[in-house]
Amino acid sequence: MEVLEHHEFRVTRNEDVEVDEDESENLIQALERELLRRRFGPPIRLEITDDMDPVTLELLITELGITRHEVFRLPAPLGLTGLFDIAGLNRPDLKYPPHLPVTARQLQPSEPTEEPDIFRSIRAGDVLVHHPYESFATSVQAFLEQAALDPKVLAIKQTLYRTSGDSPVIEALIRAAESGKSVLALVEIKARFDEQANISWARKLEKAGVHVVYGLVGLKTHCKLALVIRQEDDGTLGHYSHVGTGNYNPKTSRIYEDYGYFSADKQVGKELTRLFNELSGYAIEKKYKRMLVAPRYLRQGLLRHIAAEIRNHLAGKPARIRLKLNSLVDEIIIDALYRAGIAGVPVEIWVRGICALIPGEPGLSENITVKSVLGRYLEHSRVFWFDNAGEPTVYIGSADMMHRNLDRRIEALLQITDPVHIAQIDAQLTRGMSDDVQAWSLEPSGQWVRHSTTKDGNPLLDVQNETMTEIMTRKRGAAPR
């Protein structure tokens, strides 16, 4: 046999997994069957090199059963994953300088000889941590590990969407269950491409005595929540809450920018307890005071805040909307933002990925600015800011402005009330939307324009480096508690 030609091609298959949760007696078994089928899912795209001859292409089209509209000619190479090998070369001169996350000031012991006590720190006041600048290991991970070992802890409840392969988070839950604590883990086994890993974790947790639940039928649980219930020295029950914008994943926490919020506030603990009860099938919660929860209330709550900003602006009161998101495609939210912009409300949007809103369009969105920051770390946090007549209303949470997040997922936003934390978030949003930093701006044409240097050719500031420096400076100050 003589080889006359050779060509590269790549097939993309439909990776959607469909399980009828109402009809499935065993959800895990039904999902595992679907995962086996996914490997042989129908092709939805064929990528070929631009030099492939018509005969070979026709053969592929026929054998794969696709249409010509699903064929894309691209310059080689088709797969770029091999570039990771280049990035892995031992060339420190071509890489970012090493960065070691610091422990949040509020979580540091007041004396060098003291052992860290995360519950004592949270009792002293709410704690806002900013990953990866502030350590996941000495905050979230330490929170769960201390809860697992503390004999006064009675119960731990947690949502798990994605975690790492050797997760200390999972190990902490197992250790807690084995020591006799009541542990509830809500594992989202339908998390795309992590289904098999989450099934394995669910089985391991169940084997250790953890009460594993899979959420509500027809809805993915995407919120990032943890709740620890502890018997305090005075005999009362303390509720220690954590609400995050990112997954409980120690590995991605080193390269994803996210916020986490710890609180011993009774109202927050009460609302997380009610939400966990709802997710585990015990009750349906109708109202929340500090939280906006999808799919019932989150979009409605944001629309109310947007409408209030319009009223405040028309009344001559301070009004502004600032959003930090991964994606913005929900038409209802976009239309509300257009209405705010038309009314004269300044709207600032910091988005990492898809944005279907067009800024700067005369008569529609000239008061709306959209920017994106691409850097060393993946900007992953979600923040919702409303000036609220000079008394800012600020939320952080897991939800992007997409149909799936607002209509088909359990999402939770927590309102931040501590003035110090509001000021920190304000500074970060201001830094990211400044004209003095490296960023991409979205033009009315739909094109993204990169801004990396000043008019004189000097490099603009790096948002992430500036944040890193600011947090390191904050660390060197005296810890407030």
XYZ file of C-alpha atoms in Angstrom:
481
model
C 0.000 0.000 0.000
C 1.297 3.433 -0.972
C 0.275 6.498 1.044
C -0.477 9.277 -1.436
C -1.687 12.017 0.915
C -2.367 12.627 4.562
C -4.646 15.191 6.167
C -5.710 16.220 9.640
C -9.355 16.318 10.648
C -11.198 16.650 13.928
C -14.750 15.638 14.790
C -16.856 17.357 17.447
C -19.708 15.247 18.789
C -22.853 16.245 20.641
C -21.854 16.084 24.311
C -25.287 16.800 25.766
C -26.490 14.248 28.291
C -30.231 13.817 28.595
C -31.701 11.887 31.508
C -35.407 11.780 32.303
C -35.162 12.405 36.029
C -38.887 11.840 36.543
C -38.764 8.376 35.003
C -35.353 7.223 36.237
C -35.511 5.056 39.350
C -31.725 5.254 39.767
C -30.368 8.607 38.595
C -26.716 7.591 38.796
C -27.196 4.421 36.738
C -29.237 6.292 34.138
C -26.569 8.986 33.882
C -23.767 6.440 33.557
C -25.588 4.806 30.636
C -25.869 8.207 28.964
C -22.162 8.879 29.522
C -21.315 5.678 27.661
C -23.533 6.772 24.770
C -21.940 10.228 24.708
C -18.672 8.806 23.410
C -20.525 7.881 20.230
C -22.807 10.909 20.039
C -23.779 12.291 16.630
C -21.153 14.521 14.958
C -22.068 18.194 14.889
C -18.860 19.646 13.418
C -16.017 18.506 11.159
C -12.829 20.566 11.153
C -10.389 19.937 8.306
C -7.132 21.474 7.141
C -7.474 23.954 4.314
C -5.493 21.730 1.915
C -7.769 18.648 2.109
C -8.752 17.376 -1.342
C -12.445 17.035 -2.378
C -12.346 13.226 -2.603
C -11.179 12.774 0.989
C -13.628 15.392 2.212
C -16.535 13.688 0.453
C -15.565 10.380 2.054
C -15.576 11.941 5.538
C -18.914 13.679 4.972
C -20.509 10.432 3.831
C -19.078 8.245 6.588
C -19.830 10.729 9.376
C -23.300 11.591 8.087
C -22.916 15.359 8.338
C -23.811 18.246 6.041
C -21.462 20.645 4.290
C -22.682 23.423 6.580
C -21.010 21.539 9.440
C -17.594 21.465 7.723
C -15.000 24.096 8.627
C -11.681 24.558 6.815
C -8.950 25.836 9.129
C -5.194 26.358 8.944
C -3.198 23.619 10.651
C -2.684 22.614 13.382
C -6.283 21.838 14.343
C -5.568 20.829 17.927
C -3.704 23.377 20.030
C -3.506 21.381 23.265
C 0.081 20.477 22.400
C 1.019 24.073 23.137
C 0.734 23.203 26.830
C 3.979 21.253 26.378
C 5.669 24.477 25.293
C 4.204 26.319 28.274
C 5.577 23.569 30.499
C 9.181 24.130 29.454
C 11.587 25.152 32.195
C 11.929 28.785 31.093
C 11.195 30.929 34.160
C 12.385 33.994 32.237
C 9.310 33.663 29.994
C 6.802 33.126 32.788
C 5.098 35.170 35.459
C 7.091 35.451 38.687
C 5.854 33.006 41.340
C 2.934 34.200 43.440
C 2.177 32.770 46.869
C -1.349 33.519 48.129
C -1.518 35.147 51.540
C -3.813 34.403 54.455
C -6.617 36.939 54.761
C -5.896 39.409 57.571
C -9.093 38.591 59.451
C -8.137 34.902 59.550
C -4.648 35.461 60.953
C -4.110 34.840 64.687
C -3.736 38.030 66.700
C -0.498 36.660 68.211
C 2.245 34.765 66.336
C 2.166 31.962 68.907
C -1.597 31.417 68.612
C -3.126 28.604 66.597
C -5.484 29.768 63.830
C -9.138 29.457 64.837
C -11.339 30.187 61.867
C -14.583 30.047 63.863
C -13.301 32.640 66.319
C -12.274 34.855 63.397
C -15.704 34.602 61.777
C -17.461 35.296 65.086
C -15.439 38.509 65.324
C -16.901 39.728 62.042
C -17.726 38.725 58.481
C -14.709 37.842 56.326
C -14.343 38.560 52.604
C -11.564 36.630 50.846
C -10.346 37.304 47.322
C -8.821 34.299 45.556
C -6.204 33.584 44.285
C -4.576 36.577 45.972
C -5.779 35.289 49.339
C -5.338 31.619 50.048
C -8.086 29.052 49.509
C -6.137 26.585 51.676
C -6.066 28.841 54.755
C -9.665 29.992 54.344
C -12.210 27.674 52.704
C -10.209 24.484 53.080
C -9.231 25.341 56.657
C -12.880 26.146 57.449
C -13.994 22.655 56.422
C -11.007 20.862 57.930
C -11.461 22.582 61.303
C -15.180 21.793 61.176
C -14.392 18.122 60.575
C -12.109 17.932 63.622
C -13.975 20.218 66.051
C -15.955 18.074 68.553
C -18.424 20.935 69.031
C -19.454 20.908 65.373
C -22.744 19.059 64.992
C -23.436 19.311 61.269
C -21.914 20.330 57.935
C -23.898 21.027 54.775
C -22.259 21.760 51.434
C -22.910 21.986 47.697
C -20.369 20.410 45.338
C -20.364 21.271 41.636
C -16.745 20.705 40.638
C -13.757 19.783 42.769
C -10.238 18.471 42.237
C -9.166 14.869 41.811
C -7.451 14.643 45.202
C -9.861 16.950 46.949
C -9.111 17.844 50.584
C -12.673 19.218 50.657
C -14.091 15.741 50.077
C -11.679 14.254 52.597
C -12.818 16.760 55.228
C -16.467 15.798 54.705
C -15.592 12.112 54.958
C -13.591 12.697 58.146
C -16.506 14.613 59.637
C -19.002 11.857 58.837
C -16.711 9.155 60.208
C -16.400 11.087 63.479
C -20.177 11.020 63.929
C -21.148 14.441 62.626
C -24.236 14.925 60.483
C -22.945 15.704 56.989
C -25.087 16.606 53.991
C -23.448 16.909 50.569
C -25.440 18.107 47.606
C -23.461 16.712 44.671
C -24.366 17.966 41.212
C -23.734 14.848 39.143
C -24.913 16.605 35.967
C -22.003 19.115 35.975
C -20.881 19.006 32.341
C -17.733 16.911 31.738
C -17.412 16.272 35.481
C -20.311 13.821 35.633
C -18.214 10.682 36.108
C -15.900 12.305 38.651
C -18.857 13.569 40.674
C -20.536 10.158 40.559
C -17.345 8.651 41.992
C -17.222 11.298 44.735
C -20.892 10.737 45.553
C -20.336 7.009 46.019
C -17.260 7.590 48.156
C -19.140 10.061 50.342
C -22.124 7.736 50.754
C -19.840 4.885 51.722
C -18.398 7.070 54.512
C -21.853 7.854 55.892
C -22.432 11.237 54.280
C -26.049 11.994 53.380
C -25.713 12.622 49.638
C -28.523 14.301 47.715
C -28.703 15.348 44.085
C -30.857 18.458 44.224
C -34.197 19.261 42.646
C -35.544 17.463 39.592
C -34.906 19.365 36.378
C -32.534 21.909 37.934
C -28.757 21.939 38.234
C -27.397 23.085 41.575
C -24.699 25.623 40.694
C -24.598 27.748 43.876
C -21.463 27.556 46.057
C -22.589 27.197 49.659
C -21.322 25.670 52.893
C -22.897 25.752 56.344
C -21.416 24.573 59.643
C -23.609 24.239 62.736
C -21.678 24.340 66.014
C -22.579 24.025 69.691
C -21.154 27.169 71.277
C -19.727 27.464 74.781
C -22.913 29.144 76.041
C -25.061 26.266 74.771
C -26.486 28.086 71.748
C -26.151 26.907 68.163
C -23.832 28.927 65.956
C -24.304 28.963 62.192
C -21.134 29.590 60.173
C -21.803 30.234 56.497
C -19.670 30.390 53.374
C -20.957 31.727 50.057
C -18.602 31.745 47.093
C -18.446 32.754 43.467
C -16.236 29.799 42.512
C -16.100 26.060 42.994
C -14.758 24.240 46.036
C -11.699 23.278 44.019
C -8.232 23.837 45.526
C -6.534 23.581 42.128
C -8.612 26.062 40.144
C -8.634 28.411 43.139
C -4.964 29.118 42.342
C -5.716 30.428 38.840
C -9.367 31.585 39.016
C -10.231 34.982 40.475
C -13.151 34.573 42.892
C -14.685 35.934 46.073
C -15.655 33.965 49.151
C -17.667 35.297 52.086
C -17.713 33.882 55.622
C -20.334 34.953 58.117
C -21.684 34.003 61.527
C -24.677 36.281 60.950
C -27.849 34.587 62.188
C -29.947 35.768 59.249
C -27.467 34.405 56.698
C -27.271 31.100 58.571
C -31.056 30.933 58.737
C -31.389 31.507 55.001
C -28.722 28.953 54.090
C -30.420 26.428 56.379
C -33.723 27.016 54.604
C -32.115 26.749 51.179
C -30.398 23.472 52.086
C -33.727 22.186 53.412
C -35.337 23.060 50.102
C -32.563 21.425 48.081
C -32.748 18.245 50.143
C -36.509 18.044 49.754
C -37.694 19.098 53.194
C -39.342 22.448 52.518
C -40.029 25.143 49.952
C -38.735 28.558 50.983
C -40.740 31.512 49.780
C -38.686 34.537 50.811
C -35.097 35.484 51.494
C -33.854 38.774 52.939
C -30.098 38.667 52.286
C -30.155 36.390 49.248
C -31.475 36.290 45.699
C -32.103 32.687 44.672
C -32.754 31.340 41.171
C -34.833 30.217 39.443
C -37.732 31.920 41.246
C -36.401 35.195 42.585
C -33.010 36.117 41.178
C -33.991 37.679 37.855
C -36.978 39.408 39.490
C -34.756 40.805 42.229
C -32.194 42.194 39.792
C -34.926 43.751 37.653
C -36.300 45.491 40.750
C -32.858 46.899 41.533
C -32.371 48.110 37.945
C -35.796 49.786 37.993
C -34.936 51.437 41.325
C -31.739 52.892 39.825
C -33.799 54.433 37.021
C -36.192 56.001 39.543
C -33.300 57.290 41.645
C -31.610 58.878 38.640
C -34.803 60.592 37.515
C -35.254 61.898 41.068
C -31.742 63.365 41.073
C -30.347 60.807 43.516
C -27.072 58.868 43.081
C -27.638 56.050 40.590
C -25.270 53.624 38.891
C -25.189 49.945 37.931
C -21.965 47.928 37.925
C -21.843 44.257 36.971
C -18.924 41.828 36.940
C -19.867 38.685 35.035
C -18.635 35.751 33.019
C -21.473 36.012 30.481
C -24.337 38.370 29.626
C -26.905 37.012 27.163
C -30.277 37.085 28.936
C -32.563 39.305 26.830
C -34.751 40.398 29.738
C -31.773 41.614 31.771
C -30.185 43.231 28.697
C -33.401 45.092 27.857
C -33.595 46.351 31.448
C -29.999 47.595 31.221
C -30.819 49.351 27.941
C -33.752 51.070 29.661
C -31.443 52.181 32.450
C -28.922 53.519 29.957
C -31.587 55.375 27.973
C -32.820 56.954 31.223
C -29.285 58.224 31.865
C -28.096 55.719 34.477
C -24.356 54.969 34.064
C -23.942 51.217 33.501
C -20.493 49.603 33.784
C -20.082 45.959 32.799
C -16.913 43.939 33.390
C -17.404 40.683 31.480
C -15.018 37.817 30.781
C -16.841 35.924 28.040
C -19.962 36.283 25.927
C -21.711 39.652 25.913
C -24.816 40.129 23.769
C -25.318 43.737 24.873
C -24.069 46.436 22.480
C -22.600 49.441 24.335
C -22.110 52.977 23.087
C -24.992 52.961 20.591
C -26.486 56.484 20.320
C -30.030 56.646 21.625
C -29.775 53.189 23.144
C -26.632 52.512 25.133
C -24.321 55.530 25.083
C -24.311 55.397 28.901
C -23.206 51.752 28.953
C -19.537 50.682 29.002
C -18.337 47.099 28.562
C -14.784 45.967 29.321
C -12.958 42.668 29.663
C -9.723 41.846 31.472
C -7.587 38.956 30.247
C -4.502 38.232 32.298
C -2.609 35.801 34.452
C -5.753 34.657 36.247
C -9.186 33.859 34.872
C -11.653 36.508 36.045
C -14.449 34.345 37.462
C -16.239 36.268 40.223
C -19.763 37.642 39.800
C -20.576 40.964 41.433
C -23.765 43.045 41.225
C -23.569 46.674 42.379
C -26.380 49.221 42.608
C -25.679 52.742 43.939
C -29.120 52.802 45.608
C -29.294 56.562 46.246
C -25.905 56.608 47.950
C -26.324 53.478 50.085
C -24.904 50.775 47.781
C -26.603 47.409 47.463
C -23.974 44.815 46.559
C -24.293 41.090 45.850
C -21.764 38.363 45.093
C -22.585 34.854 43.943
C -22.484 32.131 41.348
C -24.929 33.340 38.689
C -24.193 34.677 35.242
C -26.841 36.456 33.209
C -27.763 33.489 31.029
C -31.025 31.629 30.520
C -29.607 28.466 32.050
C -28.441 30.257 35.215
C -31.637 32.220 35.733
C -34.189 29.597 34.667
C -32.679 26.116 34.934
C -30.256 26.283 37.842
C -30.234 26.813 41.571
C -28.120 29.939 41.987
C -27.612 32.164 45.006
C -26.446 35.746 45.397
C -25.621 37.056 48.878
C -25.955 40.721 49.775
C -22.784 42.183 51.286
C -23.563 44.589 54.135
C -20.223 45.286 55.849
C -19.023 48.782 54.787
C -15.376 47.643 54.764
C -16.123 44.820 52.347
C -18.304 47.050 50.188
C -15.382 49.484 49.980
C -13.028 46.672 48.928
C -15.388 45.560 46.167
C -15.868 49.181 45.122
C -12.106 49.611 44.776
C -11.807 46.454 42.675
C -14.655 47.405 40.327
C -13.230 50.907 39.959
C -9.797 49.475 39.213
C -11.129 47.092 36.563
C -13.179 49.739 34.730
C -10.451 52.407 34.837
C -8.970 53.783 31.605
C -5.513 53.363 33.155
C -5.462 49.544 33.067
C -4.866 46.948 30.382
C -8.232 45.751 29.109
C -10.400 45.107 26.074
C -13.343 47.399 25.374
C -16.435 46.396 23.415
C -17.271 48.838 20.623
C -20.738 49.589 19.142
C -19.634 47.593 16.077
C -19.369 44.473 18.227
C -15.571 44.424 17.938
C -13.312 44.109 20.951
C -10.461 46.646 21.010
C -7.366 46.014 23.100
C -5.901 48.775 25.258
C -2.412 47.948 26.544
C -0.371 51.160 26.256
C -0.777 54.873 26.823
C -0.648 57.406 23.982
C 3.067 57.731 24.743
C 3.592 53.990 24.333
C 4.020 53.217 28.019
C 2.327 50.063 29.319
C -0.953 50.538 31.142
C -1.376 49.099 34.628
C -2.125 45.406 35.096
C -5.340 44.998 37.137
C -4.272 41.702 38.629
C -0.789 42.908 39.566
C -2.316 45.987 41.165
C -4.730 43.804 43.148
C -1.916 41.510 44.215
C 0.148 44.462 45.457
C -2.808 46.021 47.286
C -3.634 42.784 49.113
C 0.011 42.197 50.041
C 0.102 45.722 51.493
C -3.116 45.021 53.375
C -1.552 41.855 54.795
C 1.386 43.792 56.229
C -0.951 46.069 58.153
C -2.059 45.188 61.646
C -4.693 42.482 61.607
C -7.951 43.942 62.933
C -8.817 40.781 64.818
